[in-house]
Amino acid sequence: MRIARNLLLIVLAVLLLPYLLAPLYRGGHPVSTLMAWRWLTGAPVLRHWIDFSAISPALPRAVVGAEDAQFCSHHGIDWHALREVIDDAEEDGEVTRGGSTITQQVAKNLFLWPGRSVIRKALELPLALWIDLVLPKQRILEIYLNIAELGPSGQFGAEAGAIYAFSRPASSLSPREAALLAAILPNPHQRSARNPGPGVRRLAGTYMARAQAPELQRCWHDNRAF
């Protein structure tokens, strides 16, 4: 009985830890679980933190246009997109596309594990709501832009990704370069901004157009955090 109780307490502590840590991430330079795992296993990790104000404005706009068009208005979860994913799964028998918001990806990258899993998704959803509650939108986006994998050899974050792909810092990215980086998310191992194929170039063009869409322009204008 005591062993079972102790195991239960350990599980509860592990589950609660992200909720205790998330408010502390208003500052500092957090790392993702994938970065930590690579460090532990001796794999290369290249990450140079860059503050949101120093990043070319083209990059967050391209990333939001690519990954989460409702980022400014939802509270961590885009319920409409999630409903569409569930409907697709029920119709086709499998999940063929993602419906994760940037906030959900921050929750996964900071505290959970990669891959598709019902258990991980169940942990991710309430954690994304909590992160949206305790962190400003700009900080969530800043963290995402500094922990997302943006290169094939352990490049994490906008700065390392920009230097690898274009030999220039993230502060100097053009709209096209920013869109190319957004186009390789979430798999920089199969897609390349450095040597983009036709598919990546096509996606980049789409994301450049989305970044100029009226609804996204209103997002930036109405949310002074950006």
PDB file of N, CA and C in Angstrom, residues 1-90:
ATOM      1  N   MET A   1       0.828  -1.204   0.000  1.00  0.00           N
ATOM      2  CA  MET A   1       0.000   0.000   0.000  1.00  0.00           C
ATOM      3  C   MET A   1       0.865   1.259   0.000  1.00  0.00           C
ATOM      4  N   ARG A   2       1.922   1.247   0.819  1.00  0.00           N
ATOM      5  CA  ARG A   2       2.792   2.419   0.893  1.00  0.00           C
ATOM      6  C   ARG A   2       3.493   2.639  -0.441  1.00  0.00           C
ATOM      7  N   ILE A   3       3.928   1.556  -1.079  1.00  0.00           N
ATOM      8  CA  ILE A   3       4.604   1.687  -2.375  1.00  0.00           C
ATOM      9  C   ILE A   3       3.652   2.285  -3.406  1.00  0.00           C
ATOM     10  N   ALA A   4       2.408   1.800  -3.418  1.00  0.00           N
ATOM     11  CA  ALA A   4       1.420   2.328  -4.368  1.00  0.00           C
ATOM     12  C   ALA A   4       1.165   3.807  -4.107  1.00  0.00           C
ATOM     13  N   ARG A   5       1.069   4.171  -2.831  1.00  0.00           N
ATOM     14  CA  ARG A   5       0.838   5.578  -2.495  1.00  0.00           C
ATOM     15  C   ARG A   5       2.009   6.438  -2.926  1.00  0.00           C
ATOM     16  N   ASN A   6       3.225   5.959  -2.712  1.00  0.00           N
ATOM     17  CA  ASN A   6       4.402   6.717  -3.113  1.00  0.00           C
ATOM     18  C   ASN A   6       4.481   6.866  -4.632  1.00  0.00           C
ATOM     19  N   LEU A   7       4.140   5.786  -5.340  1.00  0.00           N
ATOM     20  CA  LEU A   7       4.130   5.867  -6.805  1.00  0.00           C
ATOM     21  C   LEU A   7       3.096   6.877  -7.289  1.00  0.00           C
ATOM     22  N   LEU A   8       1.931   6.884  -6.638  1.00  0.00           N
ATOM     23  CA  LEU A   8       0.883   7.841  -7.004  1.00  0.00           C
ATOM     24  C   LEU A   8       1.350   9.267  -6.759  1.00  0.00           C
ATOM     25  N   LEU A   9       2.035   9.495  -5.653  1.00  0.00           N
ATOM     26  CA  LEU A   9       2.544  10.834  -5.349  1.00  0.00           C
ATOM     27  C   LEU A   9       3.592  11.268  -6.376  1.00  0.00           C
ATOM     28  N   ILE A  10       4.428  10.324  -6.792  1.00  0.00           N
ATOM     29  CA  ILE A  10       5.440  10.641  -7.801  1.00  0.00           C
ATOM     30  C   ILE A  10       4.770  11.015  -9.120  1.00  0.00           C
ATOM     31  N   VAL A  11       3.763  10.238  -9.530  1.00  0.00           N
ATOM     32  CA  VAL A  11       3.051  10.523 -10.780  1.00  0.00           C
ATOM     33  C   VAL A  11       2.384  11.896 -10.708  1.00  0.00           C
ATOM     34  N   LEU A  12       1.737  12.193  -9.580  1.00  0.00           N
ATOM     35  CA  LEU A  12       1.073  13.485  -9.427  1.00  0.00           C
ATOM     36  C   LEU A  12       2.084  14.625  -9.477  1.00  0.00           C
ATOM     37  N   ALA A  13       3.246  14.430  -8.855  1.00  0.00           N
ATOM     38  CA  ALA A  13       4.280  15.468  -8.869  1.00  0.00           C
ATOM     39  C   ALA A  13       4.771  15.728 -10.289  1.00  0.00           C
ATOM     40  N   VAL A  14       4.959  14.645 -11.053  1.00  0.00           N
ATOM     41  CA  VAL A  14       5.414  14.791 -12.442  1.00  0.00           C
ATOM     42  C   VAL A  14       4.365  15.524 -13.272  1.00  0.00           C
ATOM     43  N   LEU A  15       3.099  15.207 -13.054  1.00  0.00           N
ATOM     44  CA  LEU A  15       2.023  15.841 -13.809  1.00  0.00           C
ATOM     45  C   LEU A  15       1.862  17.314 -13.445  1.00  0.00           C
ATOM     46  N   LEU A  16       2.110  17.636 -12.192  1.00  0.00           N
ATOM     47  CA  LEU A  16       1.933  19.020 -11.728  1.00  0.00           C
ATOM     48  C   LEU A  16       3.131  19.903 -12.035  1.00  0.00           C
ATOM     49  N   LEU A  17       4.297  19.314 -12.220  1.00  0.00           N
ATOM     50  CA  LEU A  17       5.516  20.100 -12.403  1.00  0.00           C
ATOM     51  C   LEU A  17       5.412  21.112 -13.538  1.00  0.00           C
ATOM     52  N   PRO A  18       4.908  20.739 -14.731  1.00  0.00           N
ATOM     53  CA  PRO A  18       4.804  21.747 -15.799  1.00  0.00           C
ATOM     54  C   PRO A  18       3.946  22.944 -15.420  1.00  0.00           C
ATOM     55  N   TYR A  19       2.905  22.719 -14.617  1.00  0.00           N
ATOM     56  CA  TYR A  19       2.024  23.818 -14.218  1.00  0.00           C
ATOM     57  C   TYR A  19       2.731  24.754 -13.238  1.00  0.00           C
ATOM     58  N   LEU A  20       3.672  24.212 -12.491  1.00  0.00           N
ATOM     59  CA  LEU A  20       4.456  25.048 -11.580  1.00  0.00           C
ATOM     60  C   LEU A  20       5.558  25.801 -12.327  1.00  0.00           C
ATOM     61  N   LEU A  21       6.118  25.166 -13.345  1.00  0.00           N
ATOM     62  CA  LEU A  21       7.225  25.769 -14.082  1.00  0.00           C
ATOM     63  C   LEU A  21       6.765  26.827 -15.081  1.00  0.00           C
ATOM     64  N   ALA A  22       5.612  26.614 -15.706  1.00  0.00           N
ATOM     65  CA  ALA A  22       5.176  27.505 -16.787  1.00  0.00           C
ATOM     66  C   ALA A  22       5.170  28.979 -16.393  1.00  0.00           C
ATOM     67  N   PRO A  23       4.639  29.384 -15.235  1.00  0.00           N
ATOM     68  CA  PRO A  23       4.672  30.810 -14.894  1.00  0.00           C
ATOM     69  C   PRO A  23       6.088  31.360 -14.745  1.00  0.00           C
ATOM     70  N   LEU A  24       7.038  30.491 -14.397  1.00  0.00           N
ATOM     71  CA  LEU A  24       8.427  30.932 -14.239  1.00  0.00           C
ATOM     72  C   LEU A  24       9.074  31.246 -15.579  1.00  0.00           C
ATOM     73  N   TYR A  25       8.469  30.765 -16.664  1.00  0.00           N
ATOM     74  CA  TYR A  25       9.033  30.980 -17.992  1.00  0.00           C
ATOM     75  C   TYR A  25       8.663  32.331 -18.591  1.00  0.00           C
ATOM     76  N   ARG A  26       8.146  33.231 -17.754  1.00  0.00           N
ATOM     77  CA  ARG A  26       7.998  34.623 -18.197  1.00  0.00           C
ATOM     78  C   ARG A  26       9.370  35.227 -18.488  1.00  0.00           C
ATOM     79  N   GLY A  27      10.395  34.674 -17.893  1.00  0.00           N
ATOM     80  CA  GLY A  27      11.759  35.110 -18.133  1.00  0.00           C
ATOM     81  C   GLY A  27      12.649  33.909 -18.385  1.00  0.00           C
ATOM     82  N   GLY A  28      13.903  34.183 -18.690  1.00  0.00           N
ATOM     83  CA  GLY A  28      14.858  33.111 -18.888  1.00  0.00           C
ATOM     84  C   GLY A  28      14.848  32.575 -20.296  1.00  0.00           C
ATOM     85  N   HIS A  29      15.666  31.548 -20.500  1.00  0.00           N
ATOM     86  CA  HIS A  29      15.842  30.954 -21.818  1.00  0.00           C
ATOM     87  C   HIS A  29      15.543  29.461 -21.735  1.00  0.00           C
ATOM     88  N   PRO A  30      14.282  29.079 -21.670  1.00  0.00           N
ATOM     89  CA  PRO A  30      13.938  27.662 -21.519  1.00  0.00           C
ATOM     90  C   PRO A  30      14.382  26.823 -22.709  1.00  0.00           C
ATOM     91  N   VAL A  31      14.577  25.542 -22.457  1.00  0.00           N
ATOM     92  CA  VAL A  31      14.956  24.596 -23.504  1.00  0.00           C
ATOM     93  C   VAL A  31      13.861  23.559 -23.641  1.00  0.00           C
ATOM     94  N   SER A  32      13.825  22.917 -24.787  1.00  0.00           N
ATOM     95  CA  SER A  32      12.820  21.885 -25.029  1.00  0.00           C
ATOM     96  C   SER A  32      13.300  20.538 -24.503  1.00  0.00           C
ATOM     97  N   THR A  33      12.354  19.611 -24.349  1.00  0.00           N
ATOM     98  CA  THR A  33      12.729  18.269 -23.918  1.00  0.00           C
ATOM     99  C   THR A  33      13.604  17.591 -24.973  1.00  0.00           C
ATOM    100  N   LEU A  34      13.372  17.901 -26.249  1.00  0.00           N
ATOM    101  CA  LEU A  34      14.201  17.314 -27.304  1.00  0.00           C
ATOM    102  C   LEU A  34      15.630  17.839 -27.224  1.00  0.00           C
ATOM    103  N   MET A  35      15.798  19.115 -26.960  1.00  0.00           N
ATOM    104  CA  MET A  35      17.132  19.674 -26.787  1.00  0.00           C
ATOM    105  C   MET A  35      17.835  19.004 -25.609  1.00  0.00           C
ATOM    106  N   ALA A  36      17.112  18.870 -24.493  1.00  0.00           N
ATOM    107  CA  ALA A  36      17.700  18.243 -23.308  1.00  0.00           C
ATOM    108  C   ALA A  36      18.099  16.796 -23.594  1.00  0.00           C
ATOM    109  N   TRP A  37      17.250  16.076 -24.317  1.00  0.00           N
ATOM    110  CA  TRP A  37      17.550  14.684 -24.649  1.00  0.00           C
ATOM    111  C   TRP A  37      18.798  14.585 -25.524  1.00  0.00           C
ATOM    112  N   ARG A  38      18.911  15.487 -26.489  1.00  0.00           N
ATOM    113  CA  ARG A  38      20.084  15.469 -27.358  1.00  0.00           C
ATOM    114  C   ARG A  38      21.352  15.762 -26.558  1.00  0.00           C
ATOM    115  N   TRP A  39      21.272  16.702 -25.626  1.00  0.00           N
ATOM    116  CA  TRP A  39      22.429  16.968 -24.769  1.00  0.00           C
ATOM    117  C   TRP A  39      22.821  15.713 -23.990  1.00  0.00           C
ATOM    118  N   LEU A  40      21.816  15.053 -23.411  1.00  0.00           N
ATOM    119  CA  LEU A  40      22.089  13.871 -22.590  1.00  0.00           C
ATOM    120  C   LEU A  40      22.697  12.739 -23.400  1.00  0.00           C
ATOM    121  N   THR A  41      22.313  12.633 -24.669  1.00  0.00           N
ATOM    122  CA  THR A  41      22.805  11.545 -25.509  1.00  0.00           C
ATOM    123  C   THR A  41      24.045  11.937 -26.316  1.00  0.00           C
ATOM    124  N   GLY A  42      24.519  13.158 -26.132  1.00  0.00           N
ATOM    125  CA  GLY A  42      25.725  13.587 -26.830  1.00  0.00           C
ATOM    126  C   GLY A  42      25.502  14.081 -28.240  1.00  0.00           C
ATOM    127  N   ALA A  43      24.248  14.213 -28.659  1.00  0.00           N
ATOM    128  CA  ALA A  43      23.959  14.733 -29.998  1.00  0.00           C
ATOM    129  C   ALA A  43      24.144  16.249 -30.011  1.00  0.00           C
ATOM    130  N   PRO A  44      24.491  16.835 -31.143  1.00  0.00           N
ATOM    131  CA  PRO A  44      24.733  18.282 -31.194  1.00  0.00           C
ATOM    132  C   PRO A  44      23.459  19.090 -30.983  1.00  0.00           C
ATOM    133  N   VAL A  45      23.602  20.197 -30.291  1.00  0.00           N
ATOM    134  CA  VAL A  45      22.516  21.157 -30.091  1.00  0.00           C
ATOM    135  C   VAL A  45      23.079  22.543 -30.338  1.00  0.00           C
ATOM    136  N   LEU A  46      22.522  23.241 -31.330  1.00  0.00           N
ATOM    137  CA  LEU A  46      22.932  24.605 -31.640  1.00  0.00           C
ATOM    138  C   LEU A  46      21.733  25.508 -31.417  1.00  0.00           C
ATOM    139  N   ARG A  47      21.824  26.358 -30.383  1.00  0.00           N
ATOM    140  CA  ARG A  47      20.729  27.282 -30.100  1.00  0.00           C
ATOM    141  C   ARG A  47      21.323  28.559 -29.523  1.00  0.00           C
ATOM    142  N   HIS A  48      21.028  29.671 -30.152  1.00  0.00           N
ATOM    143  CA  HIS A  48      21.433  30.983 -29.658  1.00  0.00           C
ATOM    144  C   HIS A  48      20.154  31.781 -29.425  1.00  0.00           C
ATOM    145  N   TRP A  49      19.829  31.989 -28.162  1.00  0.00           N
ATOM    146  CA  TRP A  49      18.578  32.689 -27.843  1.00  0.00           C
ATOM    147  C   TRP A  49      18.591  34.088 -28.435  1.00  0.00           C
ATOM    148  N   ILE A  50      17.451  34.488 -28.998  1.00  0.00           N
ATOM    149  CA  ILE A  50      17.294  35.825 -29.535  1.00  0.00           C
ATOM    150  C   ILE A  50      15.971  36.384 -29.037  1.00  0.00           C
ATOM    151  N   ASP A  51      16.012  37.579 -28.463  1.00  0.00           N
ATOM    152  CA  ASP A  51      14.791  38.188 -27.940  1.00  0.00           C
ATOM    153  C   ASP A  51      13.817  38.504 -29.069  1.00  0.00           C
ATOM    154  N   PHE A  52      12.546  38.518 -28.733  1.00  0.00           N
ATOM    155  CA  PHE A  52      11.509  38.751 -29.735  1.00  0.00           C
ATOM    156  C   PHE A  52      11.731  40.065 -30.473  1.00  0.00           C
ATOM    157  N   SER A  53      12.129  41.092 -29.743  1.00  0.00           N
ATOM    158  CA  SER A  53      12.298  42.415 -30.354  1.00  0.00           C
ATOM    159  C   SER A  53      13.428  42.447 -31.369  1.00  0.00           C
ATOM    160  N   ALA A  54      14.346  41.486 -31.286  1.00  0.00           N
ATOM    161  CA  ALA A  54      15.493  41.458 -32.200  1.00  0.00           C
ATOM    162  C   ALA A  54      15.233  40.606 -33.437  1.00  0.00           C
ATOM    163  N   ILE A  55      14.145  39.854 -33.448  1.00  0.00           N
ATOM    164  CA  ILE A  55      13.832  38.991 -34.588  1.00  0.00           C
ATOM    165  C   ILE A  55      13.188  39.821 -35.698  1.00  0.00           C
ATOM    166  N   SER A  56      13.554  39.545 -36.927  1.00  0.00           N
ATOM    167  CA  SER A  56      12.895  40.203 -38.051  1.00  0.00           C
ATOM    168  C   SER A  56      11.383  40.013 -37.936  1.00  0.00           C
ATOM    169  N   PRO A  57      10.590  41.089 -38.008  1.00  0.00           N
ATOM    170  CA  PRO A  57       9.134  40.946 -37.886  1.00  0.00           C
ATOM    171  C   PRO A  57       8.537  39.994 -38.909  1.00  0.00           C
ATOM    172  N   ALA A  58       9.239  39.771 -40.009  1.00  0.00           N
ATOM    173  CA  ALA A  58       8.715  38.870 -41.029  1.00  0.00           C
ATOM    174  C   ALA A  58       8.601  37.443 -40.520  1.00  0.00           C
ATOM    175  N   LEU A  59       9.469  37.033 -39.588  1.00  0.00           N
ATOM    176  CA  LEU A  59       9.473  35.634 -39.158  1.00  0.00           C
ATOM    177  C   LEU A  59       8.270  35.281 -38.299  1.00  0.00           C
ATOM    178  N   PRO A  60       7.980  35.997 -37.203  1.00  0.00           N
ATOM    179  CA  PRO A  60       6.784  35.618 -36.440  1.00  0.00           C
ATOM    180  C   PRO A  60       5.517  35.697 -37.265  1.00  0.00           C
ATOM    181  N   ARG A  61       5.435  36.642 -38.182  1.00  0.00           N
ATOM    182  CA  ARG A  61       4.234  36.739 -39.015  1.00  0.00           C
ATOM    183  C   ARG A  61       4.121  35.534 -39.949  1.00  0.00           C
ATOM    184  N   ALA A  62       5.243  35.115 -40.530  1.00  0.00           N
ATOM    185  CA  ALA A  62       5.220  33.945 -41.407  1.00  0.00           C
ATOM    186  C   ALA A  62       4.888  32.683 -40.622  1.00  0.00           C
ATOM    187  N   VAL A  63       5.445  32.555 -39.431  1.00  0.00           N
ATOM    188  CA  VAL A  63       5.212  31.354 -38.620  1.00  0.00           C
ATOM    189  C   VAL A  63       3.763  31.284 -38.162  1.00  0.00           C
ATOM    190  N   VAL A  64       3.210  32.398 -37.729  1.00  0.00           N
ATOM    191  CA  VAL A  64       1.801  32.405 -37.334  1.00  0.00           C
ATOM    192  C   VAL A  64       0.918  32.094 -38.537  1.00  0.00           C
ATOM    193  N   GLY A  65       1.236  32.679 -39.694  1.00  0.00           N
ATOM    194  CA  GLY A  65       0.472  32.379 -40.893  1.00  0.00           C
ATOM    195  C   GLY A  65       0.549  30.921 -41.286  1.00  0.00           C
ATOM    196  N   ALA A  66       1.686  30.305 -41.020  1.00  0.00           N
ATOM    197  CA  ALA A  66       1.879  28.906 -41.390  1.00  0.00           C
ATOM    198  C   ALA A  66       1.289  27.940 -40.382  1.00  0.00           C
ATOM    199  N   GLU A  67       1.468  28.239 -39.102  1.00  0.00           N
ATOM    200  CA  GLU A  67       1.187  27.260 -38.064  1.00  0.00           C
ATOM    201  C   GLU A  67      -0.117  27.493 -37.303  1.00  0.00           C
ATOM    202  N   ASP A  68      -0.552  28.748 -37.215  1.00  0.00           N
ATOM    203  CA  ASP A  68      -1.638  29.025 -36.258  1.00  0.00           C
ATOM    204  C   ASP A  68      -2.260  30.384 -36.558  1.00  0.00           C
ATOM    205  N   ALA A  69      -3.096  30.449 -37.597  1.00  0.00           N
ATOM    206  CA  ALA A  69      -3.650  31.727 -38.040  1.00  0.00           C
ATOM    207  C   ALA A  69      -4.520  32.392 -36.976  1.00  0.00           C
ATOM    208  N   GLN A  70      -5.056  31.612 -36.034  1.00  0.00           N
ATOM    209  CA  GLN A  70      -5.907  32.167 -34.981  1.00  0.00           C
ATOM    210  C   GLN A  70      -5.140  32.425 -33.683  1.00  0.00           C
ATOM    211  N   PHE A  71      -3.818  32.471 -33.773  1.00  0.00           N
ATOM    212  CA  PHE A  71      -2.994  32.590 -32.571  1.00  0.00           C
ATOM    213  C   PHE A  71      -3.390  33.777 -31.695  1.00  0.00           C
ATOM    214  N   CYS A  72      -3.694  34.903 -32.309  1.00  0.00           N
ATOM    215  CA  CYS A  72      -3.995  36.104 -31.532  1.00  0.00           C
ATOM    216  C   CYS A  72      -5.335  36.023 -30.805  1.00  0.00           C
ATOM    217  N   SER A  73      -6.243  35.209 -31.302  1.00  0.00           N
ATOM    218  CA  SER A  73      -7.606  35.234 -30.765  1.00  0.00           C
ATOM    219  C   SER A  73      -7.963  34.040 -29.886  1.00  0.00           C
ATOM    220  N   HIS A  74      -7.302  32.899 -30.064  1.00  0.00           N
ATOM    221  CA  HIS A  74      -7.686  31.752 -29.239  1.00  0.00           C
ATOM    222  C   HIS A  74      -6.986  31.812 -27.878  1.00  0.00           C
ATOM    223  N   HIS A  75      -7.381  30.917 -27.000  1.00  0.00           N
ATOM    224  CA  HIS A  75      -6.823  30.887 -25.644  1.00  0.00           C
ATOM    225  C   HIS A  75      -5.995  29.625 -25.413  1.00  0.00           C
ATOM    226  N   GLY A  76      -5.186  29.299 -26.403  1.00  0.00           N
ATOM    227  CA  GLY A  76      -4.300  28.151 -26.292  1.00  0.00           C
ATOM    228  C   GLY A  76      -4.679  27.016 -27.196  1.00  0.00           C
ATOM    229  N   ILE A  77      -5.974  26.900 -27.513  1.00  0.00           N
ATOM    230  CA  ILE A  77      -6.460  25.814 -28.363  1.00  0.00           C
ATOM    231  C   ILE A  77      -7.403  26.404 -29.405  1.00  0.00           C
ATOM    232  N   ASP A  78      -7.216  26.025 -30.644  1.00  0.00           N
ATOM    233  CA  ASP A  78      -8.131  26.393 -31.721  1.00  0.00           C
ATOM    234  C   ASP A  78      -9.163  25.277 -31.820  1.00  0.00           C
ATOM    235  N   TRP A  79     -10.288  25.461 -31.146  1.00  0.00           N
ATOM    236  CA  TRP A  79     -11.273  24.384 -31.044  1.00  0.00           C
ATOM    237  C   TRP A  79     -11.859  24.015 -32.400  1.00  0.00           C
ATOM    238  N   HIS A  80     -12.002  24.991 -33.279  1.00  0.00           N
ATOM    239  CA  HIS A  80     -12.541  24.704 -34.609  1.00  0.00           C
ATOM    240  C   HIS A  80     -11.597  23.784 -35.386  1.00  0.00           C
ATOM    241  N   ALA A  81     -10.298  24.105 -35.371  1.00  0.00           N
ATOM    242  CA  ALA A  81      -9.320  23.268 -36.068  1.00  0.00           C
ATOM    243  C   ALA A  81      -9.251  21.875 -35.442  1.00  0.00           C
ATOM    244  N   LEU A  82      -9.338  21.813 -34.118  1.00  0.00           N
ATOM    245  CA  LEU A  82      -9.294  20.521 -33.435  1.00  0.00           C
ATOM    246  C   LEU A  82     -10.506  19.679 -33.807  1.00  0.00           C
ATOM    247  N   ARG A  83     -11.669  20.318 -33.924  1.00  0.00           N
ATOM    248  CA  ARG A  83     -12.880  19.605 -34.314  1.00  0.00           C
ATOM    249  C   ARG A  83     -12.749  19.018 -35.715  1.00  0.00           C
ATOM    250  N   GLU A  84     -12.119  19.784 -36.617  1.00  0.00           N
ATOM    251  CA  GLU A  84     -11.923  19.299 -37.984  1.00  0.00           C
ATOM    252  C   GLU A  84     -10.992  18.088 -38.010  1.00  0.00           C
ATOM    253  N   VAL A  85      -9.941  18.120 -37.172  1.00  0.00           N
ATOM    254  CA  VAL A  85      -9.024  16.976 -37.106  1.00  0.00           C
ATOM    255  C   VAL A  85      -9.757  15.736 -36.599  1.00  0.00           C
ATOM    256  N   ILE A  86     -10.587  15.911 -35.568  1.00  0.00           N
ATOM    257  CA  ILE A  86     -11.340  14.782 -35.020  1.00  0.00           C
ATOM    258  C   ILE A  86     -12.311  14.229 -36.057  1.00  0.00           C
ATOM    259  N   ASP A  87     -12.990  15.130 -36.787  1.00  0.00           N
ATOM    260  CA  ASP A  87     -13.921  14.687 -37.823  1.00  0.00           C
ATOM    261  C   ASP A  87     -13.189  13.903 -38.915  1.00  0.00           C
ATOM    262  N   ASP A  88     -11.989  14.391 -39.303  1.00  0.00           N
ATOM    263  CA  ASP A  88     -11.205  13.681 -40.310  1.00  0.00           C
ATOM    264  C   ASP A  88     -10.821  12.292 -39.825  1.00  0.00           C
ATOM    265  N   ALA A  89     -10.421  12.215 -38.541  1.00  0.00           N
ATOM    266  CA  ALA A  89     -10.022  10.919 -37.988  1.00  0.00           C
ATOM    267  C   ALA A  89     -11.198   9.954 -37.960  1.00  0.00           C
ATOM    268  N   GLU A  90     -12.382  10.468 -37.609  1.00  0.00           N
ATOM    269  CA  GLU A  90     -13.561   9.608 -37.575  1.00  0.00           C
ATOM    270  C   GLU A  90     -13.952   9.149 -38.968  1.00  0.00           C
TER     271      GLU A  90
END
